[in-house]
Coordinates of N, CA and C in Angstrom, one line a residue:
X5 N 15.6 28.6 -41.4 CA 14.5 29.4 -41.8 C 14.8 30.2 -43.1
X6 N 16.0 30.1 -43.6 CA 16.3 30.8 -44.8 C 15.4 30.6 -46.0
X7 N 14.8 29.4 -46.1 CA 13.9 29.1 -47.2 C 12.4 29.4 -46.8
X8 N 12.2 29.7 -45.6 CA 10.8 30.0 -45.2 C 10.7 31.5 -45.0
X9 N 10.4 32.3 -46.0 CA 10.4 33.7 -45.9 C 9.4 34.3 -44.9
X10 N 8.3 33.7 -44.8 CA 7.3 34.2 -43.8 C 7.8 34.1 -42.4
X11 N 8.4 33.0 -42.1 CA 8.9 32.8 -40.7 C 10.1 33.7 -40.5
X12 N 11.0 33.8 -41.5 CA 12.1 34.7 -41.4 C 11.7 36.2 -41.3
X13 N 10.7 36.6 -42.0 CA 10.2 37.9 -41.9 C 9.7 38.3 -40.5
X14 N 9.1 37.3 -39.8 CA 8.6 37.6 -38.4 C 9.7 37.5 -37.4
X15 N 10.8 36.6 -37.7 CA 11.9 36.5 -36.7 C 12.9 37.6 -36.8
X16 N 13.1 38.1 -37.9 CA 14.2 39.2 -38.1 C 14.0 40.4 -37.2
X17 N 12.8 41.0 -37.1 CA 12.6 42.1 -36.2 C 12.9 41.7 -34.7
X18 N 12.5 40.5 -34.3 CA 12.8 40.1 -32.9 C 14.3 40.0 -32.7
X19 N 15.0 39.4 -33.7 CA 16.4 39.3 -33.5 C 17.1 40.6 -33.5
X20 N 16.6 41.5 -34.4 CA 17.1 42.9 -34.4 C 16.9 43.6 -33.1
X21 N 15.8 43.3 -32.4 CA 15.6 43.9 -31.1 C 16.6 43.4 -30.1
X22 N 16.9 42.1 -30.2 CA 18.0 41.6 -29.3 C 19.3 42.2 -29.5
X23 N 19.7 42.5 -30.8 CA 20.9 43.1 -31.0 C 20.9 44.6 -30.6
X24 N 19.7 45.2 -30.6 CA 19.6 46.6 -30.1 C 19.9 46.6 -28.6
X25 N 19.4 45.7 -27.9 CA 19.6 45.6 -26.5 C 21.1 45.3 -26.2
X26 N 21.8 44.6 -27.1 CA 23.2 44.4 -26.9 C 24.1 45.6 -27.4
X27 N 23.4 46.6 -28.0 CA 24.1 47.8 -28.5 C 24.8 47.6 -29.8
X28 N 24.5 46.5 -30.6 CA 25.1 46.3 -31.9 C 24.3 46.9 -33.0
X29 N 24.5 48.1 -33.3 CA 23.7 48.9 -34.3 C 23.9 48.3 -35.7
X30 N 25.2 47.9 -36.0 CA 25.5 47.4 -37.3 C 24.7 46.1 -37.7
X31 N 24.7 45.2 -36.8 CA 24.0 43.9 -37.0 C 22.5 44.2 -37.0
X32 N 22.0 45.1 -36.1 CA 20.6 45.4 -36.1 C 20.2 46.0 -37.4
X33 N 21.0 46.9 -37.9 CA 20.7 47.6 -39.2 C 20.6 46.5 -40.3
X34 N 21.5 45.6 -40.4 CA 21.4 44.6 -41.4 C 20.2 43.7 -41.3
X35 N 19.8 43.3 -40.1 CA 18.6 42.5 -39.9 C 17.4 43.3 -40.3
X36 N 17.3 44.5 -39.9 CA 16.1 45.4 -40.3 C 16.0 45.6 -41.8
X37 N 17.2 45.8 -42.4 CA 17.2 45.9 -43.9 C 16.7 44.7 -44.6
X38 N 17.1 43.5 -44.1 CA 16.6 42.2 -44.7 C 15.1 42.1 -44.4
X39 N 14.7 42.4 -43.2 CA 13.2 42.3 -42.9 C 12.4 43.3 -43.8
X40 N 13.0 44.5 -44.0 CA 12.3 45.5 -44.8 C 12.2 45.0 -46.3
X41 N 13.2 44.4 -46.8 CA 13.2 43.9 -48.2 C 12.1 42.8 -48.3
X42 N 12.0 42.0 -47.3 CA 10.9 41.0 -47.4 C 9.5 41.6 -47.3
X43 N 9.4 42.6 -46.5 CA 8.1 43.3 -46.4 C 7.7 44.1 -47.7
X44 N 8.7 44.7 -48.3 CA 8.5 45.4 -49.6 C 8.1 44.4 -50.6
X45 N 8.7 43.2 -50.5 CA 8.3 42.1 -51.5 C 6.9 41.5 -51.2
X46 N 6.3 41.9 -50.2 CA 4.9 41.5 -49.9 C 4.8 40.4 -48.8
X47 N 5.9 40.1 -48.2 CA 5.9 39.1 -47.2 C 5.9 39.8 -45.8
X48 N 4.8 39.6 -45.1 CA 4.6 40.4 -43.8 C 4.6 41.9 -44.1
X49 N 3.9 42.3 -45.1 CA 3.9 43.7 -45.5 C 3.4 44.6 -44.4
X50 N 2.5 44.1 -43.5 CA 2.0 44.9 -42.5 C 3.1 45.4 -41.5
X51 N 4.3 44.7 -41.5 CA 5.4 45.1 -40.6 C 6.1 46.3 -41.1
X52 N 5.9 46.7 -42.4 CA 6.7 47.8 -43.0 C 6.8 49.1 -42.1
X53 N 5.6 49.6 -41.6 CA 5.8 50.8 -40.8 C 6.6 50.6 -39.5
X54 N 6.5 49.5 -38.9 CA 7.3 49.2 -37.7 C 8.8 49.1 -38.1
X55 N 9.1 48.4 -39.1 CA 10.4 48.2 -39.5 C 11.1 49.6 -39.9
X56 N 10.3 50.4 -40.5 CA 10.9 51.8 -40.8 C 11.1 52.6 -39.6
X57 N 10.2 52.5 -38.6 CA 10.4 53.2 -37.3 C 11.6 52.7 -36.6
X58 N 11.8 51.4 -36.6 CA 13.0 50.8 -36.0 C 14.3 51.2 -36.8
X59 N 14.2 51.3 -38.1 CA 15.3 51.8 -38.8 C 15.6 53.3 -38.5
X60 N 14.6 54.1 -38.3 CA 14.8 55.5 -37.9 C 15.5 55.5 -36.5
X61 N 15.1 54.6 -35.7 CA 15.7 54.6 -34.3 C 17.2 54.2 -34.5
X62 N 17.5 53.3 -35.4 CA 18.9 52.9 -35.6 C 19.7 54.1 -36.1
X63 N 19.1 54.8 -37.1 CA 19.8 56.0 -37.6 C 20.0 57.0 -36.5
X64 N 19.0 57.2 -35.6 CA 19.2 58.1 -34.5 C 20.3 57.7 -33.6
X65 N 20.4 56.4 -33.3 CA 21.5 55.9 -32.5 C 22.9 56.1 -33.1
X66 N 22.9 56.2 -34.4 CA 24.2 56.5 -35.1 C 24.4 57.9 -35.3
X67 N 23.5 58.8 -34.8 CA 23.7 60.2 -34.9 C 23.3 60.8 -36.3
X68 N 22.7 60.0 -37.1 CA 22.3 60.4 -38.4 C 20.9 61.0 -38.4
X69 N 20.7 62.2 -37.8 CA 19.4 62.7 -37.5 C 18.6 63.1 -38.7
X70 N 19.1 63.7 -39.7 CA 18.3 64.0 -40.9 C 17.8 62.7 -41.6
X71 N 18.6 61.7 -41.7 CA 18.2 60.5 -42.2 C 17.2 59.8 -41.4
X72 N 17.3 59.9 -40.1 CA 16.4 59.3 -39.1 C 15.0 60.0 -39.3
X73 N 15.0 61.3 -39.4 CA 13.7 62.0 -39.6 C 13.1 61.6 -40.9
X74 N 13.8 61.4 -41.9 CA 13.3 61.0 -43.2 C 12.7 59.6 -43.1
X75 N 13.4 58.7 -42.5 CA 12.9 57.3 -42.3 C 11.6 57.3 -41.5
X76 N 11.6 58.1 -40.4 CA 10.4 58.2 -39.6 C 9.2 58.7 -40.3
X77 N 9.5 59.7 -41.2 CA 8.4 60.3 -42.0 C 7.8 59.2 -42.9
X78 N 8.7 58.4 -43.5 CA 8.3 57.3 -44.4 C 7.4 56.3 -43.6
X79 N 7.8 56.0 -42.4 CA 7.1 55.1 -41.6 C 5.7 55.7 -41.2
X80 N 5.7 56.9 -40.8 CA 4.4 57.5 -40.4 C 3.5 57.7 -41.5
X81 N 4.0 57.9 -42.7 CA 3.2 58.0 -43.9 C 2.4 56.7 -44.2
X82 N 2.9 55.6 -43.7 CA 2.3 54.3 -43.9 C 1.3 54.0 -42.8
X83 N 1.3 54.7 -41.7 CA 0.4 54.5 -40.6 C -1.0 55.0 -40.9
X84 N -2.0 54.2 -40.7 CA -3.3 54.7 -40.9 C -4.1 54.5 -39.6
X85 N -5.4 54.8 -39.6 CA -6.2 54.8 -38.4 C -6.3 53.3 -37.9
X86 N -6.1 52.4 -38.8 CA -6.3 51.0 -38.4 C -4.9 50.3 -38.2
X87 N -3.8 51.1 -38.1 CA -2.5 50.6 -37.9 C -2.4 49.9 -36.5
X88 N -1.5 49.0 -36.4 CA -1.2 48.3 -35.1 C -0.8 49.3 -34.0
X89 N -1.5 49.4 -32.9 CA -1.2 50.4 -31.9 C 0.3 50.3 -31.4
X90 N 0.8 49.2 -31.2 CA 2.2 49.1 -30.8 C 3.2 49.7 -31.8
X91 N 2.9 49.6 -33.0 CA 3.7 50.3 -34.1 C 3.6 51.8 -33.9
X92 N 2.4 52.3 -33.6 CA 2.2 53.8 -33.4 C 3.0 54.2 -32.2
X93 N 2.9 53.4 -31.1 CA 3.7 53.7 -29.9 C 5.2 53.7 -30.1
X94 N 5.6 52.8 -30.9 CA 7.1 52.7 -31.2 C 7.5 53.9 -32.0
X95 N 6.8 54.3 -33.0 CA 7.1 55.4 -33.8 C 7.1 56.7 -33.0
X96 N 6.1 56.8 -32.1 CA 6.0 58.0 -31.2 C 7.3 58.0 -30.3
X97 N 7.7 56.9 -29.8 CA 8.9 56.8 -29.0 C 10.1 57.3 -29.8
X98 N 10.3 56.9 -31.0 CA 11.4 57.3 -31.8 C 11.3 58.8 -32.1
X99 N 10.1 59.3 -32.3 CA 9.9 60.7 -32.5 C 10.4 61.5 -31.3
X100 N 10.0 61.0 -30.1 CA 10.4 61.7 -28.9 C 11.9 61.7 -28.7
X101 N 12.5 60.6 -28.9 CA 14.0 60.6 -28.8 C 14.6 61.5 -29.8
X102 N 14.1 61.6 -31.0 CA 14.7 62.6 -32.0 C 14.5 64.0 -31.5
X103 N 13.3 64.3 -30.9 CA 13.1 65.6 -30.4 C 14.0 66.0 -29.3
X104 N 14.4 65.0 -28.5 CA 15.3 65.3 -27.4 C 16.7 65.5 -27.9
X105 N 17.2 64.6 -28.8 CA 18.6 64.5 -29.2 C 18.9 65.5 -30.4
X106 N 17.9 65.8 -31.2 CA 18.1 66.7 -32.3 C 17.0 67.8 -32.4
X107 N 16.8 68.6 -31.3 CA 15.7 69.6 -31.4 C 15.9 70.5 -32.5
X108 N 14.9 70.9 -33.2 CA 14.9 71.8 -34.3 C 15.3 71.1 -35.6
X109 N 15.6 69.9 -35.6 CA 16.0 69.2 -36.9 C 14.8 68.5 -37.5
X110 N 13.7 68.4 -36.8 CA 12.6 67.7 -37.3 C 11.8 68.5 -38.3
X111 N 10.7 68.0 -38.7 CA 9.8 68.7 -39.7 C 9.3 70.0 -39.0
X112 N 9.5 71.1 -39.7 CA 9.0 72.4 -39.1 C 7.5 72.6 -39.0
X113 N 6.8 71.8 -39.8 CA 5.3 72.0 -39.8 C 4.6 71.0 -38.8
X114 N 5.4 70.4 -38.0 CA 4.9 69.4 -37.1 C 4.2 70.1 -35.9
X115 N 3.1 69.6 -35.5 CA 2.4 70.1 -34.4 C 3.0 69.6 -33.1
X116 N 3.8 68.6 -33.2 CA 4.5 67.9 -32.1 C 6.0 68.3 -32.1
X117 N 6.2 69.5 -31.5 CA 7.6 70.0 -31.5 C 8.3 69.6 -30.1
X118 N 7.6 69.0 -29.2 CA 8.1 68.6 -27.9 C 8.1 67.1 -27.8
X119 N 9.3 66.6 -27.4 CA 9.4 65.2 -27.3 C 8.5 64.6 -26.2
X120 N 8.2 65.3 -25.2 CA 7.4 64.8 -24.1 C 6.0 64.5 -24.6
X121 N 5.5 65.3 -25.6 CA 4.1 65.1 -26.1 C 4.1 63.7 -26.8
X122 N 5.1 63.4 -27.6 CA 5.1 62.1 -28.3 C 5.2 60.9 -27.2
X123 N 6.1 61.1 -26.2 CA 6.2 60.1 -25.2 C 4.9 59.9 -24.5
X124 N 4.2 61.0 -24.1 CA 2.9 60.8 -23.5 C 1.9 60.1 -24.3
X125 N 1.9 60.4 -25.6 CA 1.0 59.7 -26.5 C 1.3 58.2 -26.6
X126 N 2.6 57.9 -26.6 CA 3.0 56.5 -26.7 C 2.6 55.8 -25.4
X127 N 2.8 56.4 -24.3 CA 2.3 55.8 -23.0 C 0.8 55.6 -22.9
X128 N 0.1 56.6 -23.5 CA -1.4 56.5 -23.5 C -1.8 55.3 -24.3
X129 N -1.1 55.0 -25.4 CA -1.5 53.9 -26.3 C -1.2 52.6 -25.5
X130 N -0.1 52.5 -24.8 CA 0.3 51.3 -24.1 C -0.7 51.1 -22.9
X131 N -1.1 52.2 -22.3 CA -2.1 52.1 -21.2 C -3.4 51.5 -21.8
X132 N -3.8 52.0 -22.9 CA -5.1 51.6 -23.5 C -5.1 50.1 -23.9
X133 N -3.9 49.6 -24.2 CA -3.7 48.2 -24.5 C -3.6 47.3 -23.3
X134 N -3.6 48.0 -22.1 CA -3.5 47.2 -20.9 C -2.1 46.8 -20.6
X135 N -1.1 47.5 -21.2 CA 0.3 47.1 -21.1 C 1.0 48.1 -20.3
X136 N 0.5 48.4 -19.1 CA 1.2 49.4 -18.2 C 2.2 48.8 -17.3
X137 N 2.9 47.9 -17.9 CA 4.1 47.3 -17.1 C 5.0 46.7 -18.2
X138 N 6.1 46.1 -17.7 CA 7.0 45.5 -18.7 C 8.1 46.5 -19.1
X139 N 9.1 45.9 -19.7 CA 10.3 46.7 -20.1 C 9.9 47.8 -21.1
X140 N 9.1 47.6 -22.1 CA 8.7 48.6 -23.0 C 8.0 49.8 -22.4
X141 N 7.2 49.5 -21.4 CA 6.4 50.6 -20.7 C 7.4 51.4 -19.9
X142 N 8.3 50.7 -19.2 CA 9.3 51.3 -18.3 C 10.2 52.2 -19.2
X143 N 10.6 51.7 -20.3 CA 11.4 52.5 -21.2 C 10.7 53.8 -21.7
X144 N 9.4 53.7 -22.0 CA 8.6 54.9 -22.3 C 8.5 55.9 -21.2
X145 N 8.3 55.3 -20.0 CA 8.3 56.2 -18.8 C 9.6 57.0 -18.6
X146 N 10.7 56.3 -18.8 CA 12.0 56.9 -18.7 C 12.1 58.0 -19.8
X147 N 11.7 57.6 -21.0 CA 11.8 58.5 -22.1 C 11.0 59.8 -21.8
X148 N 9.8 59.7 -21.3 CA 9.0 60.8 -20.9 C 9.7 61.7 -19.9
X149 N 10.2 61.1 -18.9 CA 11.0 61.8 -17.8 C 12.2 62.6 -18.4
X150 N 12.9 61.9 -19.3 CA 14.1 62.5 -20.0 C 13.6 63.7 -20.9
X151 N 12.5 63.5 -21.6 CA 12.0 64.5 -22.5 C 11.6 65.8 -21.7
X152 N 10.9 65.5 -20.6 CA 10.5 66.7 -19.8 C 11.7 67.4 -19.2
X153 N 12.7 66.6 -18.7 CA 13.9 67.2 -18.2 C 14.7 68.0 -19.3
X154 N 14.8 67.4 -20.5 CA 15.5 68.1 -21.5 C 14.8 69.4 -21.9
X155 N 13.5 69.5 -21.7 CA 12.8 70.7 -22.1 C 12.6 71.7 -21.0
X156 N 13.3 71.4 -19.9 CA 13.3 72.3 -18.7 C 12.1 72.2 -17.8
X157 N 11.3 71.1 -18.0 CA 10.1 70.8 -17.2 C 10.6 69.9 -16.0
X158 N 11.5 70.5 -15.2 CA 12.1 69.7 -14.2 C 11.2 69.1 -13.1
X159 N 10.2 69.8 -12.6 CA 9.3 69.3 -11.6 C 8.5 68.2 -12.2
X160 N 8.0 68.3 -13.4 CA 7.3 67.3 -14.1 C 8.2 66.0 -14.3
X161 N 9.4 66.3 -14.7 CA 10.4 65.2 -14.9 C 10.6 64.4 -13.6
X162 N 10.7 65.1 -12.5 CA 10.9 64.4 -11.2 C 9.7 63.6 -10.9
X163 N 8.5 64.1 -11.1 CA 7.3 63.3 -10.9 C 7.2 62.1 -11.7
X164 N 7.7 62.2 -13.0 CA 7.7 61.0 -13.9 C 8.7 60.0 -13.4
X165 N 9.9 60.5 -12.9 CA 10.9 59.6 -12.4 C 10.4 58.8 -11.2
X166 N 9.6 59.5 -10.4 CA 9.0 58.9 -9.2 C 8.0 57.8 -9.6
X167 N 7.2 58.1 -10.7 CA 6.2 57.1 -11.2 C 7.0 55.9 -11.7
X168 N 8.0 56.1 -12.4 CA 8.9 55.0 -12.9 C 9.4 54.2 -11.8
X169 N 9.9 54.8 -10.7 CA 10.4 54.0 -9.6 C 9.3 53.2 -8.9
X170 N 8.1 53.8 -8.8 CA 7.0 53.1 -8.2 C 6.6 51.9 -9.1
X171 N 6.6 52.1 -10.4 CA 6.3 50.9 -11.3 C 7.3 49.8 -11.1
X172 N 8.6 50.2 -11.1 CA 9.6 49.2 -10.9 C 9.5 48.5 -9.5
X173 N 9.2 49.2 -8.5 CA 9.0 48.7 -7.2 C 7.9 47.7 -7.2
X174 N 6.7 48.0 -7.8 CA 5.6 47.1 -7.9 C 6.0 45.8 -8.6
X175 N 6.9 46.0 -9.6 CA 7.4 44.8 -10.4 C 8.2 43.9 -9.5
X176 N 9.0 44.5 -8.6 CA 9.8 43.6 -7.7 C 9.0 42.9 -6.7
X177 N 7.8 43.4 -6.4 CA 6.9 42.7 -5.4 C 6.0 41.7 -6.2
X178 N 6.1 41.7 -7.5 CA 5.3 40.8 -8.2 C 3.9 41.3 -8.6
X179 N 3.6 42.6 -8.4 CA 2.4 43.2 -8.8 C 2.2 43.4 -10.3
X180 N 3.4 43.7 -11.0 CA 3.4 43.9 -12.4 C 4.6 43.2 -13.0
X181 N 4.7 43.3 -14.3 CA 5.9 42.8 -15.0 C 6.0 41.3 -15.0

């Protein structure tokens, strides 16, 4: 696929996601950088906001919080009202993680200073898409519970953990996922 830039541009983010699940940040970073260069060159340009959100997540995982916030701001600046909803949900998830791991380091003018607000918005988007199951949804539910717990909302966090367990149990019975 090295000579087919369009195919490569669509495969690189998927491959980067696989390396993320393996915990290989270095390879994920290289794959995302290559995909971003293709998007900037005009190939699959609509992927640019998602790629920058994923890069922000990578920087977060490396503990580079100021850089992660900058990359997330660059991604969010590209998001419009007609942006792909999954991209918005992904960016909101990254924002929530940054609020949990680096409270006070984000933009001071943000109306969203609580990670759980971003996580709830991301879940609402997934719900509206009819995707209230699957690994991505479960990860967002866990993120919401963690964000609530980190901000001292322990009762609400317990309720979210229970919802998460119920969703997982339905999945084992074949109702979802």
